[in-house]
CSV table of C-alpha atoms in Angstrom, one decimal:
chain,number,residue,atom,x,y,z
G,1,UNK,CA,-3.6,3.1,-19.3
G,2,UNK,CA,-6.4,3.3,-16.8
G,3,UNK,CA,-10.0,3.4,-16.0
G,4,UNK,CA,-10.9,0.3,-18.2
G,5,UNK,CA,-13.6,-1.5,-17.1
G,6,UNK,CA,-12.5,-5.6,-16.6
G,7,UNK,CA,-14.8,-8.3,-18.1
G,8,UNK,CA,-12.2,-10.8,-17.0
G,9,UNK,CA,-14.4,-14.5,-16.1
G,10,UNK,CA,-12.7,-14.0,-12.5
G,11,UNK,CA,-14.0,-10.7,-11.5
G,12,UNK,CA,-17.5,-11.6,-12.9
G,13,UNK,CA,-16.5,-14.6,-10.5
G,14,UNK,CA,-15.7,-12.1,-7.5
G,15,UNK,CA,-18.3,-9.7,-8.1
G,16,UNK,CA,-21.5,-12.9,-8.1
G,17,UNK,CA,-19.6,-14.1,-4.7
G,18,UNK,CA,-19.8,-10.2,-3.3
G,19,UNK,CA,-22.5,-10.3,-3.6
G,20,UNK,CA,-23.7,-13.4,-2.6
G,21,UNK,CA,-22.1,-14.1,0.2
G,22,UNK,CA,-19.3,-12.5,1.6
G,23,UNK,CA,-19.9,-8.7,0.2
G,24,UNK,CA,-23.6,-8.0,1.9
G,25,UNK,CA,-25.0,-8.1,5.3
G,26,UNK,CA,-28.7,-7.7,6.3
G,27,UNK,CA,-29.4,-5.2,9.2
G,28,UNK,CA,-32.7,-4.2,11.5
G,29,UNK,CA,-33.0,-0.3,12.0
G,30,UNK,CA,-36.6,0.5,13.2
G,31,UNK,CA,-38.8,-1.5,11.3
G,32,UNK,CA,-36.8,-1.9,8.3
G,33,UNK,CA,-34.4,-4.1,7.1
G,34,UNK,CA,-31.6,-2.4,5.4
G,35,UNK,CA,-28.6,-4.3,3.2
G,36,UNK,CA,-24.9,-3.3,3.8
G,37,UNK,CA,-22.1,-3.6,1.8
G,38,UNK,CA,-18.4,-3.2,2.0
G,39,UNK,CA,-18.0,0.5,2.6
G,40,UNK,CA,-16.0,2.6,0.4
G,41,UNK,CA,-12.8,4.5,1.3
G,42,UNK,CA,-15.0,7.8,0.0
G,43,UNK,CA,-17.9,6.5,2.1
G,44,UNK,CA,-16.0,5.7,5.4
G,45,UNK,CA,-14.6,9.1,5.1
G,46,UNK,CA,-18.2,10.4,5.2
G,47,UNK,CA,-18.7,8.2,8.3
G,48,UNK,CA,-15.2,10.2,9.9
G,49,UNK,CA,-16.9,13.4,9.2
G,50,UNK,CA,-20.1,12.7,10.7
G,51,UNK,CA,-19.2,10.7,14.2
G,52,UNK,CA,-16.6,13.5,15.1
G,53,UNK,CA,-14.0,13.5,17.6
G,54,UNK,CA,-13.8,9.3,18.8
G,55,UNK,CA,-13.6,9.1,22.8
G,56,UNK,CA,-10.9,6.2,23.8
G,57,UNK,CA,-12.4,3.1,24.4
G,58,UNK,CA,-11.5,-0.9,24.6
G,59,UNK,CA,-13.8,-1.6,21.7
G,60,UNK,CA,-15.4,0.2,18.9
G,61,UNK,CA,-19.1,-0.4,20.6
G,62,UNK,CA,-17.9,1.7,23.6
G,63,UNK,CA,-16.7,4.3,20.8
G,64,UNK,CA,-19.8,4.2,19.4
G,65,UNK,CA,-21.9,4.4,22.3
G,66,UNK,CA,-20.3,7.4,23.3
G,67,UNK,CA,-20.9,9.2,20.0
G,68,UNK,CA,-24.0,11.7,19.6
G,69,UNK,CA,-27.5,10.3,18.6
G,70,UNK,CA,-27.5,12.6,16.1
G,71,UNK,CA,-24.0,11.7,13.9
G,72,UNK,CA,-24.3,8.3,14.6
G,73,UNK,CA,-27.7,8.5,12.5
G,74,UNK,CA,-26.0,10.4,9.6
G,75,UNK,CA,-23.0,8.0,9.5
G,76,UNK,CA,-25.5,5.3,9.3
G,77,UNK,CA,-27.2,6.5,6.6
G,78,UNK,CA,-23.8,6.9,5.0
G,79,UNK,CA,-23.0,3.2,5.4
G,80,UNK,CA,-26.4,2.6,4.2
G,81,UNK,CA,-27.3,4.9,1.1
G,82,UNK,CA,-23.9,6.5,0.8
G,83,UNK,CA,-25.4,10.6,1.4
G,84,UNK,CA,-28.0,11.5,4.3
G,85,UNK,CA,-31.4,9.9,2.7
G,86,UNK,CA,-32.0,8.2,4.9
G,87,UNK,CA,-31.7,10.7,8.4
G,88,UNK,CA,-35.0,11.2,8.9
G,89,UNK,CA,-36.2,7.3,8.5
G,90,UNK,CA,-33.9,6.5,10.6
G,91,UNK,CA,-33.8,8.6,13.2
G,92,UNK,CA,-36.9,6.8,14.6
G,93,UNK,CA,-34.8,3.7,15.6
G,94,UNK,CA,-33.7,2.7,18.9
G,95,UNK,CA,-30.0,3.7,19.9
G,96,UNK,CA,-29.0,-0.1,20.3
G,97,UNK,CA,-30.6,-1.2,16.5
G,98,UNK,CA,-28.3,1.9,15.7
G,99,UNK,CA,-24.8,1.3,17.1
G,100,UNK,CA,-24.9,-2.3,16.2
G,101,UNK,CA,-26.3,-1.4,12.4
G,102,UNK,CA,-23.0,0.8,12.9
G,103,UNK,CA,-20.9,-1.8,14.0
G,104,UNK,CA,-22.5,-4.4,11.4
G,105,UNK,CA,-21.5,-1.9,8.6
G,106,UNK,CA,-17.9,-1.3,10.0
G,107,UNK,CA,-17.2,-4.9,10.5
G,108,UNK,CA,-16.4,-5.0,6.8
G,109,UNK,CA,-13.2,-3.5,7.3
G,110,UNK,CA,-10.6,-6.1,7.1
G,111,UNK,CA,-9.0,-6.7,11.0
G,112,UNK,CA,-5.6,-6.6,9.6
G,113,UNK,CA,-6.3,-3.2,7.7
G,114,UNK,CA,-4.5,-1.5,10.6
G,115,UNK,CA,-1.4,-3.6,11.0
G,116,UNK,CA,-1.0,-3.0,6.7
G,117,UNK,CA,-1.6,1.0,7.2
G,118,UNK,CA,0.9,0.8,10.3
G,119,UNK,CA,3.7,-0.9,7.6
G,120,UNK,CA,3.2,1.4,4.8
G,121,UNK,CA,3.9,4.0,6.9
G,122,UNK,CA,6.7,2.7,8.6
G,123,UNK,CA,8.0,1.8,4.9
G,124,UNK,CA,7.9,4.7,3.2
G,125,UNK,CA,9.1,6.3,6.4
G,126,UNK,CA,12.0,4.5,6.6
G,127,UNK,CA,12.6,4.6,3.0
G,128,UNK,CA,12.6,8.9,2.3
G,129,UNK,CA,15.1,8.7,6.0
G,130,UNK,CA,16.4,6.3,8.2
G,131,UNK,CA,15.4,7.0,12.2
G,132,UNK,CA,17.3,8.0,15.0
N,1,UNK,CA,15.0,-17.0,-21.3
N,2,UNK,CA,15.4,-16.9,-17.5
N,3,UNK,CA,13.3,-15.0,-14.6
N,4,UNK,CA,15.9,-12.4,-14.4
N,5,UNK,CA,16.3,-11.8,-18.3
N,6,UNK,CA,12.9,-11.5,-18.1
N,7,UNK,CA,13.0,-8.8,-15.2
N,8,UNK,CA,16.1,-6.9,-16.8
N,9,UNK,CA,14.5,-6.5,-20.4
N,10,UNK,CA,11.2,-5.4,-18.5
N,11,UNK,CA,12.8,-2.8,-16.4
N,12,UNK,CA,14.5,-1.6,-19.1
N,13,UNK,CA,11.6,-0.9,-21.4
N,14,UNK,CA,9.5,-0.3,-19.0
N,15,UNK,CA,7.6,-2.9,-19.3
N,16,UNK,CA,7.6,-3.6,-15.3
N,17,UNK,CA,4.7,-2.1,-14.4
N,18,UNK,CA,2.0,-3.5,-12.5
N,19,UNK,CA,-1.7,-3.9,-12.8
N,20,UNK,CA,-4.0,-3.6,-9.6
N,21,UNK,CA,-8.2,-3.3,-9.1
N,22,UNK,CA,-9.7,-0.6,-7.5
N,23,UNK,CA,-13.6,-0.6,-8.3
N,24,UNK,CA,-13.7,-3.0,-10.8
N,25,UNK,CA,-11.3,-0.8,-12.7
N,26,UNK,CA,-7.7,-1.8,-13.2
N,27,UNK,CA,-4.5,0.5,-13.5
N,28,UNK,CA,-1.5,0.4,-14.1
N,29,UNK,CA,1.2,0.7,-11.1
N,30,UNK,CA,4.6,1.9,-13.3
N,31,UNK,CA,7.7,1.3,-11.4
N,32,UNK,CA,8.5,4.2,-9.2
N,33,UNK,CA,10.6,6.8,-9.2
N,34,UNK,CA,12.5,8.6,-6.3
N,35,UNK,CA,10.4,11.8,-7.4
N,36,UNK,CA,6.9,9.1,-7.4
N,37,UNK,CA,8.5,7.8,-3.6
N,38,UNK,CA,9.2,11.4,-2.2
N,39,UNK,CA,5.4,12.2,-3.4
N,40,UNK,CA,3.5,9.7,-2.1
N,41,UNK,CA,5.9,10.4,1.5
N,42,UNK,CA,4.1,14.3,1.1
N,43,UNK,CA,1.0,13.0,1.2
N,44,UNK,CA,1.1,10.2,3.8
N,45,UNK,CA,3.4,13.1,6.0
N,46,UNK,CA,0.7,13.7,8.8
N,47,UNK,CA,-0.7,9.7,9.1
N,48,UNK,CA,0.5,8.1,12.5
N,49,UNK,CA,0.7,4.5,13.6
N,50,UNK,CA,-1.9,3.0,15.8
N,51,UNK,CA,-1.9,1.8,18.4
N,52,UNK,CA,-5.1,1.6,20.0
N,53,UNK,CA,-8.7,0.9,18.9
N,54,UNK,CA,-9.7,4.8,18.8
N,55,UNK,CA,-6.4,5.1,16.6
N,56,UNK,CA,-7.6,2.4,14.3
N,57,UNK,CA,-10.7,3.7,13.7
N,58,UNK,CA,-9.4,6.9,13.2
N,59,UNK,CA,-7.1,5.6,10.5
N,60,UNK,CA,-9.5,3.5,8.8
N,61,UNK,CA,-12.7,6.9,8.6
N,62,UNK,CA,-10.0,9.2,7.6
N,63,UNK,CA,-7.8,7.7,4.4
N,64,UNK,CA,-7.8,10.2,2.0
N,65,UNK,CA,-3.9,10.0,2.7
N,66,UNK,CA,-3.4,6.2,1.5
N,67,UNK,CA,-6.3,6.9,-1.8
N,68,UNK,CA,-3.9,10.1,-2.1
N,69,UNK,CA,-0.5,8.1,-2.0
N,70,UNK,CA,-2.0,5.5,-4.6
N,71,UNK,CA,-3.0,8.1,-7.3
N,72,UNK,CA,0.0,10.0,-6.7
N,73,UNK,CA,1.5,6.5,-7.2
N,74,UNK,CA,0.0,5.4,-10.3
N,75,UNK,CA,-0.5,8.6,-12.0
N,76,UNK,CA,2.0,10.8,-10.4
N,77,UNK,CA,-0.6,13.5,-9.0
N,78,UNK,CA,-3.8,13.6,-7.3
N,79,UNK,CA,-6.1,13.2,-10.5
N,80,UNK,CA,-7.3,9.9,-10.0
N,81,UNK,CA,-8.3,10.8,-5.8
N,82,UNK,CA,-12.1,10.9,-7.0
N,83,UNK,CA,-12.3,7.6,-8.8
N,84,UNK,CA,-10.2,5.4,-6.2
N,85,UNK,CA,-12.6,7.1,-3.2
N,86,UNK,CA,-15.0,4.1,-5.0
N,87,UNK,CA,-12.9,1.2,-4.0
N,88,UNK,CA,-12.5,-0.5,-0.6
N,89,UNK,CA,-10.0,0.0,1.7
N,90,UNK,CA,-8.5,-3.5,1.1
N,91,UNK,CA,-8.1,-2.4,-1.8
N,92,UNK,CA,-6.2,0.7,-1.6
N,93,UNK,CA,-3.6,-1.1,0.8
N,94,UNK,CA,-3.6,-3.7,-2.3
N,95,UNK,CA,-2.5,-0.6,-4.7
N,96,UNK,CA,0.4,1.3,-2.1
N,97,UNK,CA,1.6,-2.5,-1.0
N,98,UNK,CA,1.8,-3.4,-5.1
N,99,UNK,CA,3.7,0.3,-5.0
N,100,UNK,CA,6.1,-0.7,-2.2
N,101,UNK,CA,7.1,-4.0,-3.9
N,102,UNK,CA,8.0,-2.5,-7.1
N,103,UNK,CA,10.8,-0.7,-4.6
N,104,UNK,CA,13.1,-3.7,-3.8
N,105,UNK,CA,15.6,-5.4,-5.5
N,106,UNK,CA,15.0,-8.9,-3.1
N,107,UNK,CA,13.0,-11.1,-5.8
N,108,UNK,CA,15.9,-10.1,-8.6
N,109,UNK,CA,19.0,-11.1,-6.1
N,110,UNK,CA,17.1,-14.6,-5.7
N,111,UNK,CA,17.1,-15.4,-9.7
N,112,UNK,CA,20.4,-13.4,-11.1
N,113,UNK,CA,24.0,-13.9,-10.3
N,114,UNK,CA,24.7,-10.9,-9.1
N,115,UNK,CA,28.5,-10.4,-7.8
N,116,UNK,CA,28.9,-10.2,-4.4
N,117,UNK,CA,32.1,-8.9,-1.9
N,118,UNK,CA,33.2,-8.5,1.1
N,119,UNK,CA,34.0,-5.0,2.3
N,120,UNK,CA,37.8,-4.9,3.0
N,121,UNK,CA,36.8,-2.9,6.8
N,122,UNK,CA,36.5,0.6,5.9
N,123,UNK,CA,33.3,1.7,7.0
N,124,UNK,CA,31.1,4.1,5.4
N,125,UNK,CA,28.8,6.9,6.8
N,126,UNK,CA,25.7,8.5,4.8
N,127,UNK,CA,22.6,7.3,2.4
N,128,UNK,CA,20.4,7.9,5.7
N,129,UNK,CA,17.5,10.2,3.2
N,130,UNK,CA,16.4,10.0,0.4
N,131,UNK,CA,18.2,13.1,-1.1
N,132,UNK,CA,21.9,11.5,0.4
N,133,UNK,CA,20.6,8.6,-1.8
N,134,UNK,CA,20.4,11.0,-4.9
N,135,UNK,CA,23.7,12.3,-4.0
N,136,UNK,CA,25.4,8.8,-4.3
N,137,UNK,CA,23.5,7.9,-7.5
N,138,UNK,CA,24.0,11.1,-9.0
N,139,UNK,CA,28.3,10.7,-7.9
N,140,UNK,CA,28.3,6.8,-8.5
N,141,UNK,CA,26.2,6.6,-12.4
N,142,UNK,CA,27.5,10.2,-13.3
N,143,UNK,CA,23.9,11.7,-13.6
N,144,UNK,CA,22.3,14.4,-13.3
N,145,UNK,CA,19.8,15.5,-10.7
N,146,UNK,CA,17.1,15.4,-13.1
N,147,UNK,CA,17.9,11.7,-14.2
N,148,UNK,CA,18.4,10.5,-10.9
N,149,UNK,CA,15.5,12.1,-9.1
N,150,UNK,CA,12.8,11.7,-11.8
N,151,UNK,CA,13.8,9.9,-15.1
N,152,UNK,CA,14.9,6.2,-13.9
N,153,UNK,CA,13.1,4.5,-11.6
N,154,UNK,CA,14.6,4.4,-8.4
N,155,UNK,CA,14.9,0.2,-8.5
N,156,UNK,CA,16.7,0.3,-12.1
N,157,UNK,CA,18.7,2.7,-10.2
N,158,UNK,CA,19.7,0.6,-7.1
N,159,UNK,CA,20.7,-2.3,-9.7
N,160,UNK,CA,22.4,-0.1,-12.0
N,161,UNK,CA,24.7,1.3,-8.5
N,162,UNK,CA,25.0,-2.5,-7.6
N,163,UNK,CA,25.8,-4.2,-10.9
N,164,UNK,CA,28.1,-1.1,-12.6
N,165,UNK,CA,31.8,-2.8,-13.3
N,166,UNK,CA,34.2,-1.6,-10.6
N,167,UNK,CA,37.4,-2.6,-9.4
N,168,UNK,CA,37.0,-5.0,-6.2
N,169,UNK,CA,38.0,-3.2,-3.2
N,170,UNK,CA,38.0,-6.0,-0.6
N,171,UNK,CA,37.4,-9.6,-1.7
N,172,UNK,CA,34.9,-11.2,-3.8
N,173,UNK,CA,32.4,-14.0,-2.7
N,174,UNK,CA,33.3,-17.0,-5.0
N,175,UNK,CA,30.0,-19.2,-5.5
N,176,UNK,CA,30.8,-22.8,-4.7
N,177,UNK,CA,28.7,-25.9,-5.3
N,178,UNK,CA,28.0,-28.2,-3.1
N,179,UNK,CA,29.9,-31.6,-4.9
N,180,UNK,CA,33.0,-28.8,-5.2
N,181,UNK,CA,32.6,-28.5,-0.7
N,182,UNK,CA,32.6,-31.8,-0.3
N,183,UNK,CA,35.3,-33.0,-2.6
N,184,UNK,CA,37.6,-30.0,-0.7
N,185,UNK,CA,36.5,-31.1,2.3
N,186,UNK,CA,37.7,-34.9,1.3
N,187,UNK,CA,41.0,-33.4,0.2
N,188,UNK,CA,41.5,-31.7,3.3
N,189,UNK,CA,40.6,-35.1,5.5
N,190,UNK,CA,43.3,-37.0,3.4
């Protein structure tokens, strides 16, 4: 029932396009240039555990400015290479290369991922009982 | 054979499931049951809305809730949590919005003739959960708790409770074309 890999022609299609264009982003940490790609639910996860507690802010570089040195290196590295590989290499980089490698990474989150997550929510809600 | 013959004889085999992509993998989506719905409500229980950029965020690093609610979806438990961590978000919201659709009756009232009537005034109070919806089901089909809860899915349900012969109790909607409106609408002008 599941877990079949597809060989259909369109996602050979989608997958060349990913990763052509749309799927991949180039960023400058330190002296090295690293290539992002659309982040994984498992990976973001990672990237919740390691920035913490968010402080409120008008925009996510604010957030991220606000975050520790230190986790905003590891949830690099998450974005990056997916574990903590890359911690130490990175480290070495300057704070700003950092938050907007950060911000690069996250950007591949759809902007309407909220408003969807805000309706599911509010549908199942409304569906297992109906509000006062 | 028409859309809706083709939705019935699907529903009724079971054939109405639907495929979705999560990693380059596909599965199969089958349409849910009000056991599958109350599920995948335990395990999006603690998620709240957002509604500022710190809430965002928060919601998009933390949704092991949604990857939860899609296995529990597809598969019934949390079996498959490790393999749709892989995918992207968009794709998650894909699965649970795939889900959701499989829910309403909306696309099937738009292709069949189902009857419809006016209430003759009496109001009625209840269906506001989930389990007052079992309830009706269960008093309205004649099923059991079992059948109702976890063997039919909840949609064939909702058309079964909709379509079952019953005696009007207020008056029925009589479909009329257009040519028929206009030629009563001449009459009536004479």
């Amino acid at each position: 029932m599941c877990g079949r890999i597809l060989t259909h022609p369109f996602l050979i299609m989608k997958r060349f396009l990913d990763s052509s264009s749309f799927g991949m982003e180039t960023i400058n940490v330190g002296s090295e240039v690293y290539v992002v790609t659309a982040p994984t639910v498992g990976r973001l996860i990672k990237v919740g555990e390691a920035l913490g507690e968010l402080d409120e802010a008008s925009d996510i570089m604010t957030i991220l400015q606000m975050v520790d040195r230190e986790n905003k290196v590891k949830a690099l590295s998450f974005l990056i290479a997916g574990d903590e590989s890359l911690v130490n290499t990175l480290s070495g980089a300057e704070e700003k290369e950092i938050d907007k490698g950060l911000a690069t990474a996250l950007g591949f989150v759809n902007i309407s991922t909220a408003p969807r997550m805000n309706a599911i929510i509010k549908n199942v809600s409304n569906l297992i009982s109906r509000p006062v | 054979m028409s859309k809706g013959s083709g939705y019935v004889s699907r529903a009724m085999t079971g054939g109405d499931s639907q495929p979705i992509v999560v990693n380059e993998k596909y599965y199969m989506i089958p349409s849910p049951t009000i056991e599958t719905i109350a599920k995948v409500g335990e395990a999006l229980c603690d998620e709240q809305e957002s509604k500022d950029v710190r809430g965002i965020l928060y919601n998009i690093l933390h949704a092991e809730a949604y990857v939860k609610a899609l296995s529990r979806m597809i598969i019934g438990d949390d079996s498959l949590v490790d393999a749709l961590l892989e995918g992207t978000t968009d794709e998650i919201l894909n699965g649970l919005e795939t889900g959701l659709s499989m829910l309403s009756i909306d696309i099937w009232e738009k292709v069949i003739g189902f009857d419809r009537e006016r209430s003759a005034g009496g109001e009625t109070a209840g269906n506001a959960t989930l389990l007052g919806q079992v309830a009706t089901f269960m008093e309205n089909l004649h099923l059991t708790y079992n059948e109702a809860y976890r063997e039919i899915p909840f949609r064939n349900l909702l058309v079964m409770q909709k379509d079952k012969l019953h005696t009007v109790t207020g008056t029925k909607i009589k479909k009329i074309s257009g040519k028929e409106m206009a030629s009563r609408r001449m009459k009536k002008g004479e």
